[in-house]
Amino acid sequence: DTAVSQTPKYLVTQMGNDKSIKCEQNLGHDTMYWYKQDSKKFLKIMFSYNNKELIINETVPNRFSPKSPDKAHLNLHINSLELGDSAVYFCASSPQGGGYTFGSGTRLTVV
Amino acid sequence: GQSLEQPSEVTAVEGAIVQINCTYQTSGFYGLSWYQQHDGGAPTFLSYNALDGLEETGRFSSFLSRSDSYGYLLLQELQMKDSASYFCAVRDRGWQAGTALIFGKGTTLSVSS
């Protein structure tokens, strides 16, 4: 049983398209996150949700819109994709103040 | 601003001991964590220090000195499979304030035979 699963694993798309990444966790954690890892492996927080409520929204273009239908799911929709959006996007979850469990990542390539 | 500094690369041979240092400058401090990431994989949680001192988990140990804003990850009896990137991460706010880990830029460890 995968603890944090995200789909798709790979996403290749053209500039200007809209795409979504889905994430689900079966750990019963209250908090979920989206991180972006760039080509230099730097992990940067994008969003954090606690029990479906947005609690962190870092300086991210408003083309990125997270949605949490319930505390086990956190999806990420990206509009008007740009070349600079190419990265690996990781979903993660944690109990309150606890260690993170990451999904396997979605490698997004914008061409 | 928030910053975490760690060496970009470390090399070692099998069986050796390696220490990866991390110094941090954050507006608040609620614990130092370490994560391991193999190429193409996801970061996985290794250890967490909230208080000063050493935490040991098998071949890996992690140390924290809050007065020095410093910590390290110690890897003993290195194995080839330990070749990976290691990230230190700090939680800079208490849970009630809404928080997420701030990650360092990672240290690439290469273990050779």
PDB file of C-alpha atoms in Angstrom:
ATOM      1  CA  ASP A   1       0.000   0.000   0.000  1.00  0.00           C
ATOM      2  CA  THR A   2       1.527   3.285  -1.123  1.00  0.00           C
ATOM      3  CA  ALA A   3       1.357   5.845   1.693  1.00  0.00           C
ATOM      4  CA  VAL A   4       1.447   8.994  -0.469  1.00  0.00           C
ATOM      5  CA  SER A   5       0.647   8.462  -4.103  1.00  0.00           C
ATOM      6  CA  GLN A   6       0.750  11.088  -6.787  1.00  0.00           C
ATOM      7  CA  THR A   7      -0.124  10.875 -10.452  1.00  0.00           C
ATOM      8  CA  PRO A   8       1.107  11.145 -13.079  1.00  0.00           C
ATOM      9  CA  LYS A   9       4.760  10.264 -12.538  1.00  0.00           C
ATOM     10  CA  TYR A  10       5.812  11.989 -15.752  1.00  0.00           C
ATOM     11  CA  LEU A  11       4.129  14.844 -17.564  1.00  0.00           C
ATOM     12  CA  VAL A  12       5.363  16.315 -20.835  1.00  0.00           C
ATOM     13  CA  THR A  13       3.311  19.146 -22.210  1.00  0.00           C
ATOM     14  CA  GLN A  14       3.494  22.219 -24.387  1.00  0.00           C
ATOM     15  CA  MET A  15       3.720  25.789 -23.197  1.00  0.00           C
ATOM     16  CA  GLY A  16       0.358  27.354 -22.618  1.00  0.00           C
ATOM     17  CA  ASN A  17      -1.397  24.126 -21.695  1.00  0.00           C
ATOM     18  CA  ASP A  18      -3.233  23.470 -18.433  1.00  0.00           C
ATOM     19  CA  LYS A  19      -2.426  20.364 -16.405  1.00  0.00           C
ATOM     20  CA  SER A  20      -3.252  18.781 -13.057  1.00  0.00           C
ATOM     21  CA  ILE A  21      -1.341  16.595 -10.632  1.00  0.00           C
ATOM     22  CA  LYS A  22      -3.208  14.484  -8.112  1.00  0.00           C
ATOM     23  CA  CYS A  23      -2.091  13.405  -4.667  1.00  0.00           C
ATOM     24  CA  GLU A  24      -3.630  11.060  -2.122  1.00  0.00           C
ATOM     25  CA  GLN A  25      -2.391   9.875   1.265  1.00  0.00           C
ATOM     26  CA  ASN A  26      -3.697   6.954   3.301  1.00  0.00           C
ATOM     27  CA  LEU A  27      -1.749   7.726   6.472  1.00  0.00           C
ATOM     28  CA  GLY A  28      -4.480   9.698   8.197  1.00  0.00           C
ATOM     29  CA  HIS A  29      -2.239  12.763   8.365  1.00  0.00           C
ATOM     30  CA  ASP A  30      -3.812  16.165   8.893  1.00  0.00           C
ATOM     31  CA  THR A  31      -1.429  18.206   6.779  1.00  0.00           C
ATOM     32  CA  MET A  32      -0.461  17.968   3.140  1.00  0.00           C
ATOM     33  CA  TYR A  33       2.055  19.938   1.108  1.00  0.00           C
ATOM     34  CA  TRP A  34       3.244  20.678  -2.380  1.00  0.00           C
ATOM     35  CA  TYR A  35       6.975  21.204  -2.899  1.00  0.00           C
ATOM     36  CA  LYS A  36       8.817  22.095  -6.092  1.00  0.00           C
ATOM     37  CA  GLN A  37      12.298  20.669  -6.669  1.00  0.00           C
ATOM     38  CA  ASP A  38      14.316  22.447  -9.322  1.00  0.00           C
ATOM     39  CA  SER A  39      17.166  21.156 -11.441  1.00  0.00           C
ATOM     40  CA  LYS A  40      19.626  21.965  -8.650  1.00  0.00           C
ATOM     41  CA  LYS A  41      17.586  19.784  -6.266  1.00  0.00           C
ATOM     42  CA  PHE A  42      16.392  22.735  -4.183  1.00  0.00           C
ATOM     43  CA  LEU A  43      13.114  21.848  -2.447  1.00  0.00           C
ATOM     44  CA  LYS A  44      10.809  24.823  -2.025  1.00  0.00           C
ATOM     45  CA  ILE A  45       7.448  24.859  -0.302  1.00  0.00           C
ATOM     46  CA  MET A  46       4.562  25.985  -2.470  1.00  0.00           C
ATOM     47  CA  PHE A  47       1.417  25.234  -0.496  1.00  0.00           C
ATOM     48  CA  SER A  48       0.306  23.603   2.710  1.00  0.00           C
ATOM     49  CA  TYR A  49      -3.160  22.459   3.712  1.00  0.00           C
ATOM     50  CA  ASN A  50      -4.318  21.398   7.148  1.00  0.00           C
ATOM     51  CA  ASN A  51      -7.608  19.515   7.245  1.00  0.00           C
ATOM     52  CA  LYS A  52      -8.619  20.920   3.843  1.00  0.00           C
ATOM     53  CA  GLU A  53      -7.757  24.474   4.888  1.00  0.00           C
ATOM     54  CA  LEU A  54      -5.002  26.416   3.122  1.00  0.00           C
ATOM     55  CA  ILE A  55      -2.438  27.476   5.714  1.00  0.00           C
ATOM     56  CA  ILE A  56       0.619  28.288   3.639  1.00  0.00           C
ATOM     57  CA  ASN A  57       0.683  29.899   0.229  1.00  0.00           C
ATOM     58  CA  GLU A  58       4.213  30.907  -0.632  1.00  0.00           C
ATOM     59  CA  THR A  59       5.088  33.307  -3.409  1.00  0.00           C
ATOM     60  CA  VAL A  60       3.779  31.171  -6.215  1.00  0.00           C
ATOM     61  CA  PRO A  61       2.275  32.511  -9.462  1.00  0.00           C
ATOM     62  CA  ASN A  62      -1.499  32.434  -9.344  1.00  0.00           C
ATOM     63  CA  ARG A  63      -1.393  30.102 -12.334  1.00  0.00           C
ATOM     64  CA  PHE A  64      -0.886  27.434  -9.661  1.00  0.00           C
ATOM     65  CA  SER A  65      -4.038  26.528  -7.808  1.00  0.00           C
ATOM     66  CA  PRO A  66      -4.209  23.818  -5.169  1.00  0.00           C
ATOM     67  CA  LYS A  67      -7.419  22.110  -4.200  1.00  0.00           C
ATOM     68  CA  SER A  68      -8.115  19.835  -1.256  1.00  0.00           C
ATOM     69  CA  PRO A  69     -11.501  18.098  -1.492  1.00  0.00           C
ATOM     70  CA  ASP A  70     -10.818  16.240   1.771  1.00  0.00           C
ATOM     71  CA  LYS A  71      -7.883  15.822   4.107  1.00  0.00           C
ATOM     72  CA  ALA A  72      -6.597  12.779   2.224  1.00  0.00           C
ATOM     73  CA  HIS A  73      -6.343  14.533  -1.139  1.00  0.00           C
ATOM     74  CA  LEU A  74      -4.433  17.551  -2.383  1.00  0.00           C
ATOM     75  CA  ASN A  75      -4.379  18.285  -6.077  1.00  0.00           C
ATOM     76  CA  LEU A  76      -2.424  20.896  -7.989  1.00  0.00           C
ATOM     77  CA  HIS A  77      -3.726  22.562 -11.123  1.00  0.00           C
ATOM     78  CA  ILE A  78      -1.417  24.640 -13.283  1.00  0.00           C
ATOM     79  CA  ASN A  79      -2.705  27.021 -15.949  1.00  0.00           C
ATOM     80  CA  SER A  80      -0.833  28.419 -18.926  1.00  0.00           C
ATOM     81  CA  LEU A  81       2.295  26.367 -18.365  1.00  0.00           C
ATOM     82  CA  GLU A  82       5.646  28.060 -18.917  1.00  0.00           C
ATOM     83  CA  LEU A  83       9.108  26.648 -19.592  1.00  0.00           C
ATOM     84  CA  GLY A  84      10.210  27.700 -16.102  1.00  0.00           C
ATOM     85  CA  ASP A  85       7.584  25.444 -14.555  1.00  0.00           C
ATOM     86  CA  SER A  86       9.626  22.408 -15.563  1.00  0.00           C
ATOM     87  CA  ALA A  87      10.633  20.708 -12.317  1.00  0.00           C
ATOM     88  CA  VAL A  88       9.777  17.776 -10.090  1.00  0.00           C
ATOM     89  CA  TYR A  89       6.718  18.408  -7.954  1.00  0.00           C
ATOM     90  CA  PHE A  90       6.440  16.492  -4.703  1.00  0.00           C
ATOM     91  CA  CYS A  91       3.368  16.016  -2.613  1.00  0.00           C
ATOM     92  CA  ALA A  92       3.945  15.221   1.066  1.00  0.00           C
ATOM     93  CA  SER A  93       1.937  14.699   4.208  1.00  0.00           C
ATOM     94  CA  SER A  94       2.702  14.807   7.905  1.00  0.00           C
ATOM     95  CA  PRO A  95       1.022  14.460  11.259  1.00  0.00           C
ATOM     96  CA  GLN A  96       1.055  17.647  13.332  1.00  0.00           C
ATOM     97  CA  GLY A  97       4.685  18.630  13.756  1.00  0.00           C
ATOM     98  CA  GLY A  98       5.874  15.230  12.567  1.00  0.00           C
ATOM     99  CA  GLY A  99       8.167  13.971   9.825  1.00  0.00           C
ATOM    100  CA  TYR A 100       7.091  14.203   6.225  1.00  0.00           C
ATOM    101  CA  THR A 101       6.189  11.306   3.962  1.00  0.00           C
ATOM    102  CA  PHE A 102       6.731  12.280   0.348  1.00  0.00           C
ATOM    103  CA  GLY A 103       5.074  10.965  -2.762  1.00  0.00           C
ATOM    104  CA  SER A 104       7.263   9.651  -5.572  1.00  0.00           C
ATOM    105  CA  GLY A 105       7.154  12.953  -7.437  1.00  0.00           C
ATOM    106  CA  THR A 106       5.839  14.189 -10.770  1.00  0.00           C
ATOM    107  CA  ARG A 107       8.464  15.191 -13.299  1.00  0.00           C
ATOM    108  CA  LEU A 108       6.931  17.992 -15.327  1.00  0.00           C
ATOM    109  CA  THR A 109       8.589  18.968 -18.590  1.00  0.00           C
ATOM    110  CA  VAL A 110       7.241  21.934 -20.497  1.00  0.00           C
ATOM    111  CA  VAL A 111       8.345  22.133 -24.115  1.00  0.00           C
TER     112      VAL A 111
ATOM    113  CA  GLY B   1      15.808  35.914   5.592  1.00  0.00           C
ATOM    114  CA  GLN B   2      15.849  32.189   6.163  1.00  0.00           C
ATOM    115  CA  SER B   3      18.926  30.199   5.223  1.00  0.00           C
ATOM    116  CA  LEU B   4      20.352  26.764   5.791  1.00  0.00           C
ATOM    117  CA  GLU B   5      23.917  26.077   4.777  1.00  0.00           C
ATOM    118  CA  GLN B   6      25.348  22.651   4.114  1.00  0.00           C
ATOM    119  CA  PRO B   7      28.247  21.449   1.952  1.00  0.00           C
ATOM    120  CA  SER B   8      27.291  20.749  -1.637  1.00  0.00           C
ATOM    121  CA  GLU B   9      29.332  17.553  -1.981  1.00  0.00           C
ATOM    122  CA  VAL B  10      31.063  14.995   0.186  1.00  0.00           C
ATOM    123  CA  THR B  11      32.973  11.912  -0.938  1.00  0.00           C
ATOM    124  CA  ALA B  12      34.001   8.909   1.125  1.00  0.00           C
ATOM    125  CA  VAL B  13      34.873   5.229   0.833  1.00  0.00           C
ATOM    126  CA  GLU B  14      32.927   2.228   2.007  1.00  0.00           C
ATOM    127  CA  GLY B  15      33.258   1.572   5.706  1.00  0.00           C
ATOM    128  CA  ALA B  16      34.240   5.155   6.515  1.00  0.00           C
ATOM    129  CA  ILE B  17      32.452   7.713   8.695  1.00  0.00           C
ATOM    130  CA  VAL B  18      31.130  10.942   7.249  1.00  0.00           C
ATOM    131  CA  GLN B  19      29.693  14.031   8.939  1.00  0.00           C
ATOM    132  CA  ILE B  20      27.417  16.435   7.061  1.00  0.00           C
ATOM    133  CA  ASN B  21      27.102  19.802   8.761  1.00  0.00           C
ATOM    134  CA  CYS B  22      24.191  22.200   8.657  1.00  0.00           C
ATOM    135  CA  THR B  23      24.050  25.736   9.980  1.00  0.00           C
ATOM    136  CA  TYR B  24      20.796  27.625   9.962  1.00  0.00           C
ATOM    137  CA  GLN B  25      19.527  31.160  10.255  1.00  0.00           C
ATOM    138  CA  THR B  26      15.767  31.271  10.622  1.00  0.00           C
ATOM    139  CA  SER B  27      13.309  33.606  12.260  1.00  0.00           C
ATOM    140  CA  GLY B  28      12.168  30.834  14.582  1.00  0.00           C
ATOM    141  CA  PHE B  29      13.280  27.319  15.369  1.00  0.00           C
ATOM    142  CA  TYR B  30      11.160  24.295  16.084  1.00  0.00           C
ATOM    143  CA  GLY B  31      13.479  21.455  15.258  1.00  0.00           C
ATOM    144  CA  LEU B  32      16.043  20.221  12.739  1.00  0.00           C
ATOM    145  CA  SER B  33      15.291  17.273  10.466  1.00  0.00           C
ATOM    146  CA  TRP B  34      17.327  15.268   7.988  1.00  0.00           C
ATOM    147  CA  TYR B  35      16.094  13.681   4.772  1.00  0.00           C
ATOM    148  CA  GLN B  36      17.749  11.330   2.302  1.00  0.00           C
ATOM    149  CA  GLN B  37      17.007  11.364  -1.413  1.00  0.00           C
ATOM    150  CA  HIS B  38      18.374   8.897  -3.962  1.00  0.00           C
ATOM    151  CA  ASP B  39      18.572   9.988  -7.588  1.00  0.00           C
ATOM    152  CA  GLY B  40      15.132   9.837  -9.141  1.00  0.00           C
ATOM    153  CA  GLY B  41      13.509   9.068  -5.809  1.00  0.00           C
ATOM    154  CA  ALA B  42      11.548  10.867  -3.143  1.00  0.00           C
ATOM    155  CA  PRO B  43      13.041  12.407  -0.008  1.00  0.00           C
ATOM    156  CA  THR B  44      12.697  10.075   2.962  1.00  0.00           C
ATOM    157  CA  PHE B  45      12.766  11.079   6.613  1.00  0.00           C
ATOM    158  CA  LEU B  46      15.902  10.111   8.559  1.00  0.00           C
ATOM    159  CA  SER B  47      15.900  11.929  11.868  1.00  0.00           C
ATOM    160  CA  TYR B  48      14.630  14.821  13.934  1.00  0.00           C
ATOM    161  CA  ASN B  49      16.215  16.843  16.733  1.00  0.00           C
ATOM    162  CA  ALA B  50      14.145  19.260  18.763  1.00  0.00           C
ATOM    163  CA  LEU B  51      16.534  19.478  21.708  1.00  0.00           C
ATOM    164  CA  ASP B  52      20.306  19.722  21.985  1.00  0.00           C
ATOM    165  CA  GLY B  53      22.249  16.519  21.814  1.00  0.00           C
ATOM    166  CA  LEU B  54      22.710  13.386  19.806  1.00  0.00           C
ATOM    167  CA  GLU B  55      19.991  11.123  18.423  1.00  0.00           C
ATOM    168  CA  GLU B  56      21.081   7.705  17.183  1.00  0.00           C
ATOM    169  CA  THR B  57      19.246   5.482  14.735  1.00  0.00           C
ATOM    170  CA  GLY B  58      21.317   2.530  13.625  1.00  0.00           C
ATOM    171  CA  ARG B  59      24.268   3.658  11.503  1.00  0.00           C
ATOM    172  CA  PHE B  60      22.941   7.229  11.385  1.00  0.00           C
ATOM    173  CA  SER B  61      23.139   9.809  14.155  1.00  0.00           C
ATOM    174  CA  SER B  62      22.056  13.422  14.222  1.00  0.00           C
ATOM    175  CA  PHE B  63      23.257  16.186  16.517  1.00  0.00           C
ATOM    176  CA  LEU B  64      21.876  19.596  17.385  1.00  0.00           C
ATOM    177  CA  SER B  65      23.281  22.621  19.169  1.00  0.00           C
ATOM    178  CA  ARG B  66      20.619  25.318  19.317  1.00  0.00           C
ATOM    179  CA  SER B  67      22.981  27.882  20.839  1.00  0.00           C
ATOM    180  CA  ASP B  68      25.254  27.516  17.795  1.00  0.00           C
ATOM    181  CA  SER B  69      22.383  27.166  15.279  1.00  0.00           C
ATOM    182  CA  TYR B  70      24.172  24.080  14.096  1.00  0.00           C
ATOM    183  CA  GLY B  71      23.564  20.432  13.553  1.00  0.00           C
ATOM    184  CA  TYR B  72      25.092  17.501  11.766  1.00  0.00           C
ATOM    185  CA  LEU B  73      24.251  14.109  10.374  1.00  0.00           C
ATOM    186  CA  LEU B  74      26.788  11.375  11.064  1.00  0.00           C
ATOM    187  CA  LEU B  75      26.833   8.315   8.851  1.00  0.00           C
ATOM    188  CA  GLN B  76      28.905   5.367  10.031  1.00  0.00           C
ATOM    189  CA  GLU B  77      30.044   2.184   8.291  1.00  0.00           C
ATOM    190  CA  LEU B  78      29.264   3.728   4.941  1.00  0.00           C
ATOM    191  CA  GLN B  79      27.801   1.511   2.261  1.00  0.00           C
ATOM    192  CA  MET B  80      27.466   2.096  -1.475  1.00  0.00           C
ATOM    193  CA  LYS B  81      23.710   2.410  -1.032  1.00  0.00           C
ATOM    194  CA  ASP B  82      24.278   5.497   1.139  1.00  0.00           C
ATOM    195  CA  SER B  83      25.234   7.432  -2.000  1.00  0.00           C
ATOM    196  CA  ALA B  84      22.435   9.987  -2.149  1.00  0.00           C
ATOM    197  CA  SER B  85      21.576  13.607  -1.418  1.00  0.00           C
ATOM    198  CA  TYR B  86      21.052  14.579   2.202  1.00  0.00           C
ATOM    199  CA  PHE B  87      18.968  17.577   3.182  1.00  0.00           C
ATOM    200  CA  CYS B  88      18.734  19.356   6.492  1.00  0.00           C
ATOM    201  CA  ALA B  89      15.423  21.072   7.137  1.00  0.00           C
ATOM    202  CA  VAL B  90      14.114  23.436   9.776  1.00  0.00           C
ATOM    203  CA  ARG B  91      10.601  24.169  10.970  1.00  0.00           C
ATOM    204  CA  ASP B  92      10.622  27.871  11.676  1.00  0.00           C
ATOM    205  CA  ARG B  93       7.181  28.309  13.206  1.00  0.00           C
ATOM    206  CA  GLY B  94       5.107  26.523  15.776  1.00  0.00           C
ATOM    207  CA  TRP B  95       2.359  24.243  14.630  1.00  0.00           C
ATOM    208  CA  GLN B  96      -0.444  26.649  15.473  1.00  0.00           C
ATOM    209  CA  ALA B  97       1.052  29.355  13.261  1.00  0.00           C
ATOM    210  CA  GLY B  98       0.999  27.148  10.208  1.00  0.00           C
ATOM    211  CA  THR B  99       4.327  25.772   9.222  1.00  0.00           C
ATOM    212  CA  ALA B 100       6.284  23.895   6.623  1.00  0.00           C
ATOM    213  CA  LEU B 101       9.843  22.664   6.510  1.00  0.00           C
ATOM    214  CA  ILE B 102      12.492  24.924   5.018  1.00  0.00           C
ATOM    215  CA  PHE B 103      15.097  22.772   3.289  1.00  0.00           C
ATOM    216  CA  GLY B 104      18.806  23.308   2.783  1.00  0.00           C
ATOM    217  CA  LYS B 105      20.177  22.910  -0.720  1.00  0.00           C
ATOM    218  CA  GLY B 106      21.335  19.382  -0.084  1.00  0.00           C
ATOM    219  CA  THR B 107      24.658  17.566   0.173  1.00  0.00           C
ATOM    220  CA  THR B 108      25.496  14.962  -2.445  1.00  0.00           C
ATOM    221  CA  LEU B 109      27.314  12.054  -0.828  1.00  0.00           C
ATOM    222  CA  SER B 110      29.296   9.752  -3.095  1.00  0.00           C
ATOM    223  CA  VAL B 111      30.540   6.503  -1.587  1.00  0.00           C
ATOM    224  CA  SER B 112      33.167   4.563  -3.499  1.00  0.00           C
ATOM    225  CA  SER B 113      34.536   1.078  -2.987  1.00  0.00           C
TER     226      SER B 113
END
